CSV table of C-alpha atoms and ligand atoms in Angstrom, one decimal:
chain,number,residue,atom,x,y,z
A,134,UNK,CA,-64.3,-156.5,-174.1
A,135,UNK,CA,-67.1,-155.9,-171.5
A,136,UNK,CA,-69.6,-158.7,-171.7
A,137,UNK,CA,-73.3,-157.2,-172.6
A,138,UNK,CA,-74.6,-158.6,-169.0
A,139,UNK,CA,-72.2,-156.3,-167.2
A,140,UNK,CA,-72.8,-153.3,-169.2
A,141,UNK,CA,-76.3,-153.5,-168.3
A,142,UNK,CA,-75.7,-153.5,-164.8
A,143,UNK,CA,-73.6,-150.8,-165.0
A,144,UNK,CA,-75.8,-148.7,-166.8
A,145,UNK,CA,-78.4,-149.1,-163.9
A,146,UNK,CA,-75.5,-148.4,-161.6
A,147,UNK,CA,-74.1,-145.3,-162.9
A,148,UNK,CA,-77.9,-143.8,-162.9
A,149,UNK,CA,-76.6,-142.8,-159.5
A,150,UNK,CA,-73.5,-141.6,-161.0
A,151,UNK,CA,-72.3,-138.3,-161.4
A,152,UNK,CA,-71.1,-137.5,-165.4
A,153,UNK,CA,-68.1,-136.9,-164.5
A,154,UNK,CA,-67.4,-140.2,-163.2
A,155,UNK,CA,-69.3,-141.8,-165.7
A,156,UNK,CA,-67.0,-139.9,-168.5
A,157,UNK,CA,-63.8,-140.9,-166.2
A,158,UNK,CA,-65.1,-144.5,-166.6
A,159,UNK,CA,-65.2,-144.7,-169.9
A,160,UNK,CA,-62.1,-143.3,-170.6
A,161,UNK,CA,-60.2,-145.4,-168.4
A,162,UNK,CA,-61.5,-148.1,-169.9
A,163,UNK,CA,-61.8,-147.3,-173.8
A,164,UNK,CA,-58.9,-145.0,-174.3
A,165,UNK,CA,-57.7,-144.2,-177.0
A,166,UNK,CA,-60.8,-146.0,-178.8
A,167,UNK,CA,-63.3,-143.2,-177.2
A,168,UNK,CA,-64.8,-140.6,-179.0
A,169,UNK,CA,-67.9,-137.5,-178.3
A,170,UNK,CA,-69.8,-136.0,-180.5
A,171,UNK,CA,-70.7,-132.3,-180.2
A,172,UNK,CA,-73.2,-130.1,-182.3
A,173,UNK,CA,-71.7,-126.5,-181.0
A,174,UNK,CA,-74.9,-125.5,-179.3
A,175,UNK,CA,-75.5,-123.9,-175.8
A,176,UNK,CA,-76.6,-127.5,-174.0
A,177,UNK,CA,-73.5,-129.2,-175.9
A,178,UNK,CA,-71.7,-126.7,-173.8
A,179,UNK,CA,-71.0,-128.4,-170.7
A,180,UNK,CA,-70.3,-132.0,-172.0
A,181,UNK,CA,-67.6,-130.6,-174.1
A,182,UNK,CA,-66.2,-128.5,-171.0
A,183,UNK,CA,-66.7,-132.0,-169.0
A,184,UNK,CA,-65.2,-134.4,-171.5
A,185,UNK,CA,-62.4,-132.6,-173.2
A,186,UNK,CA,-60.9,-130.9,-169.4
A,187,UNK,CA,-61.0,-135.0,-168.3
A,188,UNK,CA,-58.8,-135.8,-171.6
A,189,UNK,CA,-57.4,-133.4,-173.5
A,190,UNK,CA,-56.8,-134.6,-176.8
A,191,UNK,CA,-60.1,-136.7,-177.1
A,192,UNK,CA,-61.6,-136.5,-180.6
A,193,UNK,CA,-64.6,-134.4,-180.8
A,194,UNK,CA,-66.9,-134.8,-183.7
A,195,UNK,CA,-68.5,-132.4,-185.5
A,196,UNK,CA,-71.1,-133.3,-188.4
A,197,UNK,CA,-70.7,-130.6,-190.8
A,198,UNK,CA,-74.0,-130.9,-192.9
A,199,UNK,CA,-73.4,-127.9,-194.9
A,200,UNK,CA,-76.5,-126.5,-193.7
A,201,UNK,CA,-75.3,-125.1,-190.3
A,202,UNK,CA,-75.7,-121.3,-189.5
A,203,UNK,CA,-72.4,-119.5,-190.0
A,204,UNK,CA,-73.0,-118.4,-186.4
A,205,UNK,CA,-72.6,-122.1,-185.8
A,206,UNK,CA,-69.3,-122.4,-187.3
A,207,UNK,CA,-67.7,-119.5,-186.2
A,208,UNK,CA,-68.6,-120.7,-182.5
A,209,UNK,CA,-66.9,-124.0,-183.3
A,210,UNK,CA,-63.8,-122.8,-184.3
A,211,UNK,CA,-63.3,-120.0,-181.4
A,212,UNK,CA,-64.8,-122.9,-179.3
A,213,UNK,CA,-62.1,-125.1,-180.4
A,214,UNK,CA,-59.1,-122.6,-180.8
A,215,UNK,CA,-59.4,-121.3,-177.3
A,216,UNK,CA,-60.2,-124.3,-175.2
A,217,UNK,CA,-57.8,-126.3,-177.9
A,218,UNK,CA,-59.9,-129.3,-178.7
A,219,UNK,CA,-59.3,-131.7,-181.1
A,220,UNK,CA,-62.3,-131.4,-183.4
A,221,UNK,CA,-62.9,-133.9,-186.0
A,222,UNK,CA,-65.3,-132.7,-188.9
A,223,UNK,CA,-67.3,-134.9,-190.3
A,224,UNK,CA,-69.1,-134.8,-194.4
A,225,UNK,CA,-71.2,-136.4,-196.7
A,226,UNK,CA,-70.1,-139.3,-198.4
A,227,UNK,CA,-68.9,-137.8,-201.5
A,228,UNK,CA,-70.4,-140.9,-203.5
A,229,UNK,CA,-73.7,-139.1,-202.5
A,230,UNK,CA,-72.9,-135.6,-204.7
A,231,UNK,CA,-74.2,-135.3,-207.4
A,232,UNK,CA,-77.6,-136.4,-206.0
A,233,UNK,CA,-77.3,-134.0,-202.9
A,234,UNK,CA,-76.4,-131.2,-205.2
A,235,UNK,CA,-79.0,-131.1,-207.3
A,236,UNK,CA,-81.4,-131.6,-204.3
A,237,UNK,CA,-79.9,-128.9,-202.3
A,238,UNK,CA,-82.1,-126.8,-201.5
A,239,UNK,CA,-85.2,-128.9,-201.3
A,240,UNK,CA,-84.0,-131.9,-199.5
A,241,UNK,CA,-84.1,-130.6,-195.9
A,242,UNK,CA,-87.8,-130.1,-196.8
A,243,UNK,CA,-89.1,-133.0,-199.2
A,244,UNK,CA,-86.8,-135.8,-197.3
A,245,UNK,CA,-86.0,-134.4,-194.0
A,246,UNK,CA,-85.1,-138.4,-193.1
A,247,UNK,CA,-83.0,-139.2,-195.9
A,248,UNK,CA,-81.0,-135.6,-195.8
A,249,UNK,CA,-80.0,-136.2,-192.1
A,250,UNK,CA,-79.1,-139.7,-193.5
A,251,UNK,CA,-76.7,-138.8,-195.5
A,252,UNK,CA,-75.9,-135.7,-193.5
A,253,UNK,CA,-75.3,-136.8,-190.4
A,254,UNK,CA,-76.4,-140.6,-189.3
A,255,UNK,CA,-73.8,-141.7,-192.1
A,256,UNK,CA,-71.0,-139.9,-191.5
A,257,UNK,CA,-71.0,-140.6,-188.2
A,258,UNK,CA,-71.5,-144.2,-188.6
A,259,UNK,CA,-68.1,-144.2,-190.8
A,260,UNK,CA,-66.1,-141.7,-188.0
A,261,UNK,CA,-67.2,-144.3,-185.0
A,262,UNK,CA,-65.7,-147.2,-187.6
A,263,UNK,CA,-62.9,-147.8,-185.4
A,264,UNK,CA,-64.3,-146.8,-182.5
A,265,UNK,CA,-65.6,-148.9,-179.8
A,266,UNK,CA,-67.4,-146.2,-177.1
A,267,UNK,CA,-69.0,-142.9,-178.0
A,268,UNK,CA,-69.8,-140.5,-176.2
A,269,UNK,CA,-73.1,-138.3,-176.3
A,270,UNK,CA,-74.8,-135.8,-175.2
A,271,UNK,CA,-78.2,-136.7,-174.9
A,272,UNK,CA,-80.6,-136.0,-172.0
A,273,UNK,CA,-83.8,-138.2,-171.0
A,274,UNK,CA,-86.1,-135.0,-171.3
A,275,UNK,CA,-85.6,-133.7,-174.6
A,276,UNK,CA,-87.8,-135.8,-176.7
A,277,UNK,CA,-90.1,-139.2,-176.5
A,278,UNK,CA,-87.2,-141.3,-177.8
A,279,UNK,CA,-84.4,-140.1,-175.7
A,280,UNK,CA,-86.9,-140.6,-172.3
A,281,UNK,CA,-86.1,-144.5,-173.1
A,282,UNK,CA,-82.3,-144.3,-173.3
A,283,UNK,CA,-79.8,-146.3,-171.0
A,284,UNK,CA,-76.5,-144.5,-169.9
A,285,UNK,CA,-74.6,-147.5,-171.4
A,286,UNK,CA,-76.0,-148.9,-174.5
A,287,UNK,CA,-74.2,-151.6,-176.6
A,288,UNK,CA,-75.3,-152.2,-179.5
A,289,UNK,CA,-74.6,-155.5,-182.2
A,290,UNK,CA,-71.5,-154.3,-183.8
A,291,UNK,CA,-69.9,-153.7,-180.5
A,292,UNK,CA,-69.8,-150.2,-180.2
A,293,UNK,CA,-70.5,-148.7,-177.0
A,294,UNK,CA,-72.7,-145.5,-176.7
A,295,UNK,CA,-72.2,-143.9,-173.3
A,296,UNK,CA,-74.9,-140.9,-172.1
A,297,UNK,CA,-73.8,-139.3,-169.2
A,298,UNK,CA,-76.1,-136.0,-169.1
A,299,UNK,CA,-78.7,-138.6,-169.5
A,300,UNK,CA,-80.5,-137.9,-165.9
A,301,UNK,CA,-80.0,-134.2,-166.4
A,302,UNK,CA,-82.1,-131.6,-167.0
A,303,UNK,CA,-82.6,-128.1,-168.6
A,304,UNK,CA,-81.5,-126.3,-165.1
A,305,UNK,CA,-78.6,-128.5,-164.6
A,306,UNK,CA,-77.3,-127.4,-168.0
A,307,UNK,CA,-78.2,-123.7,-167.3
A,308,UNK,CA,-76.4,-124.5,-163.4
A,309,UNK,CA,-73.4,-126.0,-165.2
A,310,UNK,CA,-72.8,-123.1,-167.9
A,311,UNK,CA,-73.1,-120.7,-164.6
A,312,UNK,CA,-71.1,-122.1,-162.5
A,313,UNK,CA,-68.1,-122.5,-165.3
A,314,UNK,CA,-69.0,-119.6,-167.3
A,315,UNK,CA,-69.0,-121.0,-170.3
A,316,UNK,CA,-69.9,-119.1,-173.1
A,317,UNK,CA,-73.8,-119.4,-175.3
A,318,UNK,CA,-74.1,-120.0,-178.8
A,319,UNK,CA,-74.4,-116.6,-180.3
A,320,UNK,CA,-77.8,-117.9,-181.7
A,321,UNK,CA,-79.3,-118.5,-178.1
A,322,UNK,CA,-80.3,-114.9,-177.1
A,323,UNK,CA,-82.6,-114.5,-180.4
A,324,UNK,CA,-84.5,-117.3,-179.5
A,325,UNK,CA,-83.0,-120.3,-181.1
A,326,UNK,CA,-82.6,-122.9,-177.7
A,327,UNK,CA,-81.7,-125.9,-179.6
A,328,UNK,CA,-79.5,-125.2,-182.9
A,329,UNK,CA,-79.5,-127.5,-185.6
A,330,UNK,CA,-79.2,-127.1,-189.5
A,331,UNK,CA,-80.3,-123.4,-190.4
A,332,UNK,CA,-83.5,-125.2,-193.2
A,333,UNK,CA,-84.6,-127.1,-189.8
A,334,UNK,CA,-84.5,-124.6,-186.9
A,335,UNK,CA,-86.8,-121.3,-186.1
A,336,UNK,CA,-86.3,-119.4,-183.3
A,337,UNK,CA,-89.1,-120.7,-180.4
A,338,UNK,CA,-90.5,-118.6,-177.4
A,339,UNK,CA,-89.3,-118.7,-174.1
A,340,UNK,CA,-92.3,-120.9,-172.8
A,341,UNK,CA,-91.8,-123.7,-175.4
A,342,UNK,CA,-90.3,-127.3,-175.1
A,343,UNK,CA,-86.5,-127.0,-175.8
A,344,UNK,CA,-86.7,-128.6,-179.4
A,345,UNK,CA,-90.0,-127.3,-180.4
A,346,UNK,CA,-87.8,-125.5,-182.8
A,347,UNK,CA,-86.4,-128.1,-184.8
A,348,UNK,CA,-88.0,-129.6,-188.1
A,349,UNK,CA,-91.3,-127.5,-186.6
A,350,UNK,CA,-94.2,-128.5,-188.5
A,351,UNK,CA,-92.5,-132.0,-190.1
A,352,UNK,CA,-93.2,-134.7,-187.8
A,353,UNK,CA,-89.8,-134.9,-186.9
A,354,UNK,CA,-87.8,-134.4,-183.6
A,355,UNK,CA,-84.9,-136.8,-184.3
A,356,UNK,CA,-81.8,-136.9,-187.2
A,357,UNK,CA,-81.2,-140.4,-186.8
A,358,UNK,CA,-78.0,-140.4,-185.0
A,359,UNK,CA,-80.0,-141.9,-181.7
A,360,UNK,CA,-82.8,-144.2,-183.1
A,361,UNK,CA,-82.6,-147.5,-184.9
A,362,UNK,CA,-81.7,-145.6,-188.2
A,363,UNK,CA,-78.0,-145.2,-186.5
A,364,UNK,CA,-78.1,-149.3,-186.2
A,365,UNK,CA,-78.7,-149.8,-189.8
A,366,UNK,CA,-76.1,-150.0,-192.6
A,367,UNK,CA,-77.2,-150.9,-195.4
A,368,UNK,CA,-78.0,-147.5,-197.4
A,369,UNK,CA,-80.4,-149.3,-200.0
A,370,UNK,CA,-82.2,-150.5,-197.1
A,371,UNK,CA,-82.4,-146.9,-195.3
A,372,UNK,CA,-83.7,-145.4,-198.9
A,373,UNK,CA,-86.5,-147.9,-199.1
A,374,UNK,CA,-87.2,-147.8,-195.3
A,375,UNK,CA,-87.4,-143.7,-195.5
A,376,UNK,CA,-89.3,-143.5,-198.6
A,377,UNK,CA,-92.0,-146.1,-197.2
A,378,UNK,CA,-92.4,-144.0,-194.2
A,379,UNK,CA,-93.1,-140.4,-195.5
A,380,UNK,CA,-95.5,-141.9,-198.0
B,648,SF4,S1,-81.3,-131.2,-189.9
B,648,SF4,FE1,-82.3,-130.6,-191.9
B,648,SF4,S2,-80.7,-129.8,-193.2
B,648,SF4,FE2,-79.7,-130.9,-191.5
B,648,SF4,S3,-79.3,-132.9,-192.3
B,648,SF4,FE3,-81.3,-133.0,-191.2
B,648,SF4,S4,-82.8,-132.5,-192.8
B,648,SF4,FE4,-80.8,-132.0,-193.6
């Protein structure tokens, strides 16, 4: 195991880093207890290209909300048939059912926190279980939170969270797809820049901030998978801690 001292000072180092030896990095030193994460989406694109042509066979999560645009899951299984990924898809904690059912279709609205609790942060928290690095996607200058990310963080339980696109950008994503060709969600053209759950996305002009289109309107510009909610365990303390904050 890494100490916590050197993981710091290899996050500063690898801000110099390319991604690709920041992904080669981790996998030489977490494999086969590495994982990514991937939402499908045009800027997922070139991380999964990146990751999964480094190591074939790495496990690629997908958090399937059952709120996601069928154009979303058709792209991730021709995605995933033709560049023959191993995608892991990830669900709700069944224990959470009957409640999720008969708030279906007013959840993503009423509790926007608590649905991408149980959604996403919580299913991922289980899949990463026996995992000790994960890696993500995230870039510094998508939203307020991400702007304050390291490229290595560790956090208490152990697990490592590695973000090599961190210091990119919007036209390195758009240089990357170009260069490699690689293929848009089908969503992208009509507007929709970032995709995320169909009750939380709209479409967004071409002048707006990436995100602008997700949970417009709501306060909200993260699920929980990258903020302290992620850190947190305990579901009767995430209940009490989301229903004190949309009061
Ligand atoms: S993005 Fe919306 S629909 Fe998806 S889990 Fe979060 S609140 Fe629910």
């Amino acid at each position: 195991m890494i100490a916590k001292a050197e993981i710091e000072q290899l996050s500063l180092e690898f801000e110099s880093k390319t991604p690709q030896e920041i992904i080669l990095w981790a996998i030489k030193n977490f494999w086969p207890e590495i994982a990514m994460s991937s939402s499908f989406q045009t800027q997922s694109m070139p991380l999964l290209h990146m990751v999964t042509s480094l190591k074939r066979g790495i496990p690629v999560f997908f958090i399937d909300t059952g709120y996601h645009f069928w154009e979303t899951l058709e792209f991730r299984e021709k995605i995933a048939s033709e560049w023959k990924i191993n995608v892991i898809d990830l669900y709700r904690d069944s224990r959470w059912d009957v409640f999720a059912r008969q708030h279906t279709r007013t959840l993503p609205v009423e509790d926007p926190n608590l649905c991408c609790y149980l959604h996403k942060v919580q299913p991922m928290q289980k899949a990463l279980k026996d995992i000790k690095a994960w890696i993500s996607g995230i870039r510094r200058d998508q939203t307020f939170v991400r702007a304050h990310a390291k490229i290595l963080e560790l956090q208490e339980d152990g697990l490592l969270k590695v973000n090599p696109l961190l210091n990119w950008t919007q036209a390195d994503v758009k240089k990357y797809m170009e260069e490699n060709n690689l293929p848009k969600h089908p969503l992208y053209e009509k507007g929709y820049r970032s995709v995320g759950c169909a009750p939380c996305t709209v479409a967004i002009g071409i002048t707006d901030d990436e995100r602008a289109g997700r949970w417009q309107g709501r306060g909200k510009t993260e699920c929980g998978l990258h903020t302290d909610m992620f850190k947190k365990k305990d579901v009767s303390e995430i209940k009490q801690k989301i229903k004190l904050e949309i009061k």
